[in-house]
């Protein structure tokens, strides 16, 4: 038996299919199978997933399922949900799915009643949110809190800001949230410049509570607050923390009574449904937050219990592997037709690229194939007038996910019908294009006709739900989490560590003194960095 999945006969058979695939066109696949649109569709919770416009056939899908079996995908799903330490480089369980287990479930991991812990924190978050929302929790001077400022970065920012934006319709409109992440001082400045400190609540979110950007922003935010409110005792009413590190929170000067905890088995990029989502919970309320968790859980249950052949996240993850590793796609577009999801692609970039941007297998061997596609996108229809041209007529293979909702959050005139007609038209145009005969029949001159030909055969997946609600939102995020997991398993990489990013954090901390020290810096970096440091210092008068 071969050592790696990529050495297996199943893998080779996919390679063989990929070689033949350049001759296949979606026009022919639809032409030869009038039922393709119905056959290649599935439902997971409230999400209808049409994968018929993908470059796959029954033969390809069967071969992908065989690879999944070879990779022991089902067994690995079971291991993740059971809390086995599948994050081997950090020796940790990967249990973000436990964050959305109902109160009645039971799960004991490493001797700890995980469900009781999770709901204990959720109850404290709910009680705190109620107080802020009702005005019972006031600032130091007795004013109501009207603005929440979440300070965090990476997973401690991207999930909350994306969810806050996505679920704005469900938020209490007299409390708004802002998100400071960048250590560029401009971020903190612009997000606080027009705020009244007396009615501002800072939530400092950091799993480790050691992240340079977050702690620096938090320290400056505290100075900003105290310069207006004077007294150190104001901190207790204006600062709360979300972290796994109580000691560091206390060192920073935040009372641990005002801290909401989570656990090392929650990866930063999977942490939105934990206490990291506190800003979202405060703005949308605990009932809506619970609905969101229910949405996540519905997809978790589907992923945990459904055979791979009918398992939607597994299927979509396998199709992504097909494009990336076998057909050579470099990137994957995510195109929500929902303005509320305008930060979804940014959020997915961390989820997918920090998870699967790896080149070493679990056993330390290098991979010898392509992993980790570049995720990117913007909401439609805006993207149509920007980068879609490259997808339509460029030379690159770019699989794209179209995400839409039948019922609008706001129904104004004919707008939603026009919006969704764009949504539906695009995937058809991408798949079927326009032939030279069609273009000529429409009256194009011989000179212009070739420029108007659309080759088509550009693959898309359509995800359609009835309405963007907290529940469907949770379903969507869980869907992408499990797609990402599936890809990592087939590639035999660890989707749950991020050593590359850790290195960047260490190097920035080492370099900082060279920019500020009174003495001239030792020329001990590389020659490029040495010159850049000098130019920087000169501009700063050092
Ligand atoms: O960017 C690297 C990273 O480690 C992410 O994985 C994490 O979400 C982010 O930094 C923030 O870390 P923390 O929550 O510990 O401040």
XYZ file of C-alpha atoms and ligand atoms in Angstrom:
558
model
C 0.000 0.000 0.000
C 1.312 3.468 -0.916
C 2.418 5.862 1.784
C 0.778 9.073 0.607
C -2.640 9.668 -0.913
C -0.854 11.329 -3.819
C 1.021 8.091 -4.527
C -2.160 6.045 -4.760
C -3.811 4.519 -7.800
C -6.897 6.626 -7.022
C -4.833 9.821 -7.331
C -3.277 8.624 -10.579
C -6.670 7.894 -12.021
C -7.680 11.518 -11.358
C -4.502 12.646 -13.088
C -5.475 10.570 -16.085
C -8.942 12.133 -16.173
C -7.463 15.624 -15.882
C -5.297 15.039 -18.953
C -8.366 14.220 -21.038
C -10.449 17.022 -19.619
C -9.347 19.921 -21.813
C -11.631 18.531 -24.530
C -14.754 18.639 -22.345
C -17.125 21.629 -22.581
C -20.038 22.472 -20.299
C -22.181 23.009 -23.418
C -21.703 19.339 -24.289
C -22.179 18.145 -20.713
C -25.519 19.962 -20.510
C -26.433 18.987 -24.070
C -25.932 15.294 -23.456
C -27.729 15.251 -20.099
C -30.917 17.327 -19.969
C -31.291 16.470 -16.266
C -27.819 17.703 -15.301
C -29.161 20.821 -13.547
C -31.323 18.681 -11.275
C -28.924 15.781 -10.874
C -25.956 17.892 -9.875
C -27.658 19.753 -7.060
C -27.915 19.109 -3.350
C -29.267 20.702 -0.206
C -27.588 21.244 3.105
C -29.826 22.757 5.781
C -31.407 25.779 4.010
C -28.737 26.083 1.339
C -29.483 24.853 -2.172
C -26.208 24.051 -3.902
C -26.139 23.732 -7.684
C -22.798 22.303 -8.766
C -23.908 21.390 -12.288
C -21.907 24.184 -13.921
C -18.641 22.673 -12.688
C -16.155 20.859 -14.901
C -17.043 17.470 -13.505
C -18.635 14.276 -14.758
C -19.885 11.180 -12.949
C -16.513 9.620 -13.679
C -14.609 12.510 -12.105
C -16.865 12.565 -9.047
C -16.460 8.829 -8.553
C -12.696 9.217 -8.780
C -12.766 12.100 -6.279
C -14.812 10.010 -3.837
C -12.257 7.226 -4.187
C -9.468 9.662 -3.312
C -11.496 10.844 -0.313
C -11.805 7.267 0.815
C -8.095 6.713 0.353
C -7.501 9.852 2.474
C -9.878 8.423 5.128
C -11.967 11.577 5.034
C -14.904 10.022 6.939
C -12.632 8.774 9.713
C -10.932 12.163 9.934
C -14.299 13.932 10.233
C -15.192 11.616 13.110
C -11.831 12.296 14.756
C -12.281 16.070 14.542
C -15.779 16.014 16.052
C -14.634 13.670 18.834
C -11.892 16.084 19.911
C -8.879 14.001 18.901
C -5.684 16.036 18.722
C -5.671 16.339 14.936
C -3.681 19.589 15.111
C -0.533 17.551 15.530
C 2.064 20.321 15.423
C 0.441 22.063 18.378
C -0.912 18.858 19.946
C -4.438 20.273 20.137
C -7.985 19.193 19.501
C -9.833 21.084 16.738
C -13.261 21.597 18.185
C -14.852 24.749 16.804
C -17.858 22.518 16.084
C -18.337 22.173 19.868
C -18.985 25.924 20.071
C -22.329 25.382 18.389
C -23.478 22.215 20.128
C -26.872 22.640 21.774
C -27.023 22.808 25.567
C -28.497 19.298 25.668
C -25.556 17.690 23.849
C -22.708 16.028 25.653
C -19.027 16.025 24.798
C -16.188 15.348 27.192
C -12.722 16.015 25.810
C -9.473 15.603 27.718
C -11.598 15.112 30.871
C -13.475 18.409 30.409
C -17.255 18.817 29.885
C -16.955 20.974 26.783
C -20.685 21.661 26.336
C -21.037 22.955 29.908
C -17.994 25.211 29.409
C -19.292 26.577 26.102
C -22.771 27.353 27.402
C -21.380 28.803 30.622
C -19.538 31.446 28.576
C -22.478 31.964 26.196
C -24.750 32.620 29.182
C -22.341 35.208 30.591
C -22.035 36.851 27.181
C -25.832 36.927 26.829
C -26.312 38.471 30.277
C -23.641 41.098 29.574
C -25.124 41.890 26.159
C -28.590 42.307 27.692
C -27.203 44.884 30.098
C -25.440 46.852 27.376
C -28.452 46.687 25.044
C -30.928 47.795 27.715
C -28.709 50.606 28.977
C -28.314 49.011 32.402
C -24.556 48.818 31.760
C -23.380 52.388 31.507
C -20.020 54.034 31.033
C -18.029 55.608 33.852
C -20.043 58.828 33.794
C -23.412 57.058 33.650
C -23.945 57.446 29.885
C -25.380 54.617 27.794
C -22.987 52.675 25.592
C -23.720 53.524 21.968
C -20.535 52.318 20.238
C -18.637 49.083 20.624
C -15.035 49.142 19.397
C -13.649 45.669 18.800
C -9.859 45.646 18.886
C -8.357 42.456 17.459
C -6.678 41.173 14.317
C -6.875 38.089 12.088
C -9.422 35.692 13.499
C -10.095 38.130 16.324
C -11.298 40.697 13.785
C -12.281 39.241 10.421
C -15.080 36.989 11.704
C -16.692 39.612 13.951
C -16.535 42.436 11.394
C -17.815 40.215 8.593
C -20.701 38.916 10.746
C -21.568 42.373 12.080
C -21.851 43.669 8.532
C -23.716 40.565 7.329
C -26.314 40.678 10.091
C -26.828 44.414 10.323
C -30.498 44.070 9.560
C -30.843 42.166 12.826
C -28.884 44.628 14.956
C -30.187 47.058 17.534
C -29.635 50.271 15.633
C -28.843 52.502 18.592
C -25.656 50.513 19.233
C -23.096 50.322 16.452
C -19.788 48.516 16.235
C -16.431 49.486 14.797
C -13.398 47.308 14.299
C -9.806 48.355 14.825
C -7.263 45.814 13.652
C -4.303 47.442 11.957
C -1.319 48.714 13.913
C -1.229 51.545 11.391
C -2.206 54.364 13.797
C -4.633 55.631 11.194
C -7.012 52.788 11.962
C -7.412 53.664 15.643
C -7.469 57.379 14.865
C -10.209 57.188 12.254
C -12.348 54.775 14.281
C -12.262 56.940 17.415
C -11.940 60.505 16.114
C -15.671 61.234 16.261
C -16.514 59.078 19.286
C -17.553 60.138 22.749
C -15.337 58.153 25.162
C -18.092 58.249 27.793
C -20.377 56.110 25.617
C -17.736 53.818 24.060
C -17.045 50.222 25.081
C -13.820 48.562 23.933
C -13.708 44.803 23.500
C -10.096 43.652 23.359
C -10.070 40.339 21.527
C -6.958 38.210 21.409
C -6.702 34.483 21.840
C -3.112 34.748 23.082
C -3.279 38.325 24.424
C 0.272 38.763 23.164
C -0.381 40.007 19.626
C 1.600 43.188 19.020
C -1.056 44.955 16.932
C -3.892 44.290 19.346
C -2.067 45.110 22.562
C -0.610 48.292 21.102
C -4.025 49.452 19.885
C -5.547 48.511 23.238
C -2.938 50.498 25.184
C -3.482 53.564 22.991
C -7.255 53.183 23.296
C -6.925 53.139 27.063
C -4.854 56.354 26.959
C -7.486 57.935 24.697
C -10.227 56.998 27.130
C -8.389 58.092 30.247
C -7.335 61.396 28.747
C -11.055 62.205 28.513
C -12.405 60.491 31.619
C -9.391 61.058 33.832
C -9.676 58.289 36.278
C -8.160 54.769 36.104
C -11.358 53.321 37.542
C -13.074 54.151 34.206
C -11.297 51.192 32.616
C -13.618 48.685 34.295
C -16.687 50.213 32.647
C -15.158 50.706 29.210
C -12.888 47.699 28.626
C -13.732 44.025 28.450
C -11.500 41.251 27.142
C -11.973 38.083 25.139
C -9.076 35.674 25.471
C -7.813 32.252 26.470
C -5.077 33.904 28.565
C -6.469 35.238 31.867
C -3.016 36.019 33.243
C -2.115 38.361 30.389
C -5.546 40.000 30.535
C -4.983 40.763 34.236
C -1.444 42.034 33.487
C -2.936 44.436 30.966
C -5.196 45.850 33.681
C -8.566 44.407 32.706
C -10.443 42.788 35.576
C -10.911 39.089 34.734
C -14.530 39.464 35.888
C -14.851 41.407 32.639
C -13.211 38.698 30.578
C -14.944 36.132 28.388
C -12.903 33.017 27.813
C -12.486 30.403 25.160
C -10.140 27.464 24.687
C -6.983 26.439 22.872
C -9.042 24.039 20.760
C -10.635 26.988 18.947
C -8.402 28.212 16.113
C -8.437 31.996 15.632
C -9.944 31.756 12.142
C -12.695 29.449 13.440
C -13.487 31.534 16.526
C -16.434 33.719 15.468
C -19.010 31.511 17.250
C -17.001 31.698 20.516
C -16.674 34.706 22.829
C -14.769 36.295 19.938
C -18.233 37.071 18.521
C -19.151 39.213 21.555
C -19.446 42.418 19.508
C -21.874 40.620 17.185
C -23.838 39.171 20.082
C -24.216 42.610 21.669
C -25.437 44.200 18.459
C -27.802 41.438 17.253
C -28.832 40.078 20.673
C -28.514 36.640 22.203
C -31.558 35.159 20.423
C -30.204 35.985 16.973
C -26.738 34.803 17.992
C -28.283 31.492 19.107
C -30.010 31.224 15.718
C -26.671 31.738 14.030
C -25.141 28.961 16.144
C -28.090 26.738 15.210
C -27.312 27.380 11.551
C -23.703 26.367 12.028
C -24.775 23.261 13.931
C -27.180 22.114 11.199
C -24.313 22.039 8.690
C -21.969 20.454 11.254
C -24.453 17.621 11.709
C -24.782 17.144 7.969
C -20.997 17.042 7.608
C -20.585 14.664 10.542
C -23.257 12.163 9.561
C -23.715 12.185 5.769
C -21.849 9.681 3.574
C -19.196 11.430 1.507
C -21.067 10.895 -1.802
C -23.958 13.050 -0.528
C -21.987 15.218 1.865
C -22.147 18.745 0.434
C -19.090 20.362 2.092
C -17.050 17.251 1.281
C -18.246 17.294 -2.319
C -17.404 20.983 -2.797
C -14.034 20.523 -1.094
C -13.224 17.644 -3.420
C -14.230 19.682 -6.467
C -11.889 22.438 -5.256
C -9.069 19.874 -5.025
C -9.872 18.805 -8.575
C -9.477 22.352 -9.869
C -6.475 23.301 -7.791
C -4.356 20.186 -7.793
C -5.416 18.449 -10.996
C -6.572 21.185 -13.392
C -4.052 23.774 -12.181
C -6.385 26.576 -11.062
C -4.519 29.151 -8.991
C -7.415 31.012 -7.486
C -11.059 30.763 -6.513
C -13.527 33.633 -6.674
C -16.301 34.080 -4.108
C -19.040 36.366 -5.367
C -21.878 37.040 -2.956
C -24.901 38.731 -4.463
C -25.674 40.310 -1.107
C -24.203 43.655 -0.172
C -24.371 42.655 3.493
C -21.750 39.988 2.710
C -19.238 42.534 1.459
C -16.556 41.324 3.893
C -17.194 37.631 3.247
C -14.308 37.135 0.807
C -11.873 38.878 3.183
C -13.005 36.590 5.972
C -12.678 33.526 3.731
C -9.162 34.529 2.800
C -7.982 33.901 6.333
C -10.141 30.807 6.784
C -8.944 29.106 3.638
C -5.464 30.515 3.033
C -4.164 30.478 6.603
C -5.571 26.948 6.881
C -4.391 25.439 3.623
C -1.393 27.563 2.670
C 0.949 24.695 3.517
C 3.649 22.836 1.647
C 4.521 20.111 4.131
C 2.442 17.033 4.888
C 1.438 15.915 8.367
C 4.420 13.562 8.535
C 6.853 16.321 7.551
C 7.284 15.297 3.899
C 7.013 18.102 1.350
C 3.964 18.056 -0.918
C 4.629 17.482 -4.613
C 1.427 19.045 -5.945
C -0.429 22.341 -5.684
C -2.314 23.188 -2.449
C -4.147 26.244 -1.135
C -5.787 28.333 -3.836
C -5.983 32.138 -3.570
C -9.508 33.085 -2.488
C -10.777 36.483 -3.508
C -13.915 38.316 -4.502
C -16.314 41.189 -4.104
C -20.080 41.359 -4.062
C -21.964 41.244 -7.330
C -22.984 43.237 -9.197
C -20.009 45.508 -8.399
C -17.505 42.853 -9.448
C -19.237 42.525 -12.827
C -18.089 46.034 -13.696
C -14.568 45.431 -12.457
C -12.886 42.037 -12.724
C -15.473 39.707 -14.316
C -14.060 40.486 -17.756
C -10.977 38.438 -16.873
C -13.130 35.528 -15.783
C -15.267 35.724 -18.930
C -12.611 36.183 -21.579
C -9.213 35.902 -19.887
C -6.916 32.918 -20.119
C -7.126 31.681 -16.554
C -9.183 28.949 -14.974
C -11.032 30.603 -12.090
C -13.738 28.532 -10.415
C -16.276 30.891 -8.850
C -18.929 30.553 -6.151
C -22.077 32.608 -6.646
C -24.025 33.118 -3.404
C -27.514 34.605 -3.529
C -30.807 34.927 -1.675
C -34.313 34.779 -3.141
C -35.948 37.095 -0.615
C -34.271 40.466 -0.088
C -33.521 41.974 3.282
C -34.945 45.227 1.925
C -37.442 45.175 -0.925
C -37.234 48.434 -2.862
C -39.063 48.694 -6.187
C -37.846 46.157 -8.729
C -34.289 46.244 -7.447
C -33.983 42.747 -6.053
C -35.385 41.094 -9.197
C -32.908 43.014 -11.338
C -30.120 42.139 -8.927
C -30.918 38.428 -9.037
C -31.341 38.392 -12.795
C -27.699 39.441 -12.938
C -26.831 36.656 -10.516
C -28.516 34.035 -12.693
C -27.333 35.466 -16.010
C -23.669 35.470 -15.064
C -23.305 31.755 -14.355
C -25.069 30.940 -17.632
C -22.824 33.300 -19.599
C -19.719 31.919 -17.932
C -20.689 28.309 -18.600
C -22.051 28.516 -22.122
C -20.451 31.653 -23.562
C -21.240 32.763 -27.084
C -20.010 31.106 -30.265
C -18.656 32.786 -33.383
C -21.805 31.705 -35.226
C -24.008 33.397 -32.645
C -21.941 36.563 -32.663
C -21.929 36.701 -36.465
C -25.669 36.012 -36.641
C -26.175 39.000 -34.350
C -24.504 41.170 -36.977
C -20.932 41.579 -35.755
C -18.416 42.384 -38.464
C -15.692 39.879 -39.275
C -13.168 42.154 -37.583
C -15.010 42.516 -34.300
C -16.623 39.091 -34.084
C -13.605 37.238 -32.588
C -13.444 39.789 -29.785
C -17.062 39.187 -28.915
C -16.801 35.407 -28.814
C -17.049 34.032 -25.302
C -15.481 30.598 -25.001
C -17.594 29.734 -21.950
C -16.698 26.620 -19.975
C -15.904 28.752 -16.919
C -17.008 26.750 -13.875
C -19.276 28.070 -11.155
C -21.148 26.777 -8.137
C -24.405 28.472 -7.204
C -25.455 28.613 -3.564
C -29.008 29.860 -3.181
C -30.845 30.359 0.117
C -34.228 31.871 0.777
C -33.032 34.814 2.846
C -29.925 36.060 4.614
C -30.787 35.389 8.259
C -28.623 34.580 11.280
C -29.345 30.889 10.607
C -28.472 30.852 6.909
C -25.447 32.983 7.649
C -24.177 30.416 10.185
C -24.836 27.653 7.648
C -22.793 29.414 5.005
C -19.785 29.930 7.253
C -19.846 26.332 8.473
C -20.097 25.150 4.861
C -16.832 26.905 3.982
C -15.128 25.716 7.174
C -15.832 22.117 6.233
C -14.897 22.611 2.585
C -11.533 23.862 3.856
C -11.193 20.859 6.174
C -11.914 18.435 3.336
C -9.197 19.935 1.147
C -6.652 19.761 3.969
C -7.404 16.089 4.589
C -6.986 15.090 0.946
C -3.733 17.049 0.783
C -2.601 15.474 4.095
C -1.594 18.852 5.500
C -2.319 20.417 8.881
C -5.054 23.006 8.265
C -4.916 24.183 11.877
C -1.487 25.668 12.470
C 0.097 28.820 10.957
C 3.809 28.761 11.628
C 4.572 31.090 8.731
C 2.523 33.865 10.311
C 4.059 33.200 13.715
C 7.515 33.831 12.207
C 6.381 37.234 10.905
C 5.167 38.167 14.398
C 8.523 37.288 15.988
C 10.550 39.119 13.322
C 8.522 42.339 13.656
C 9.115 42.356 17.408
C 12.854 41.840 16.877
C 13.087 44.589 14.295
C 11.113 47.271 16.138
C 14.012 48.512 18.348
C 16.162 49.141 15.262
C 13.664 51.777 14.121
C 13.539 53.631 17.408
C 16.851 53.215 19.259
C 18.953 56.326 19.933
C 22.024 54.613 18.517
C 22.666 53.990 14.841
C 21.468 50.499 13.992
C 23.993 47.741 13.516
C 24.050 46.732 9.863
C 23.156 43.198 10.852
C 20.060 42.609 8.734
C 20.200 41.745 5.040
C 21.538 44.482 2.741
C 18.098 45.423 1.465
C 16.570 45.759 4.947
C 19.606 47.685 6.246
C 19.120 50.402 3.614
C 15.376 50.582 4.135
C 15.849 50.996 7.903
C 18.252 53.896 7.310
C 15.863 55.664 4.934
C 13.012 55.212 7.378
C 15.053 56.532 10.319
C 16.265 59.515 8.303
C 12.685 60.491 7.466
C 11.825 60.227 11.155
C 14.864 62.360 12.107
C 16.753 59.521 13.817
O -2.388 36.025 11.955
C -1.894 35.010 12.752
C -2.752 34.790 13.918
O -2.091 33.901 14.735
C -4.125 34.301 13.541
O -4.193 32.925 13.407
C -4.946 34.833 14.644
O -6.294 34.823 14.316
C -4.358 36.216 14.786
O -2.973 36.014 14.622
C -4.643 36.929 16.064
O -4.170 36.225 17.184
P -4.700 36.546 18.627
O -6.168 36.295 18.648
O -3.957 35.632 19.541
O -4.407 37.989 18.926
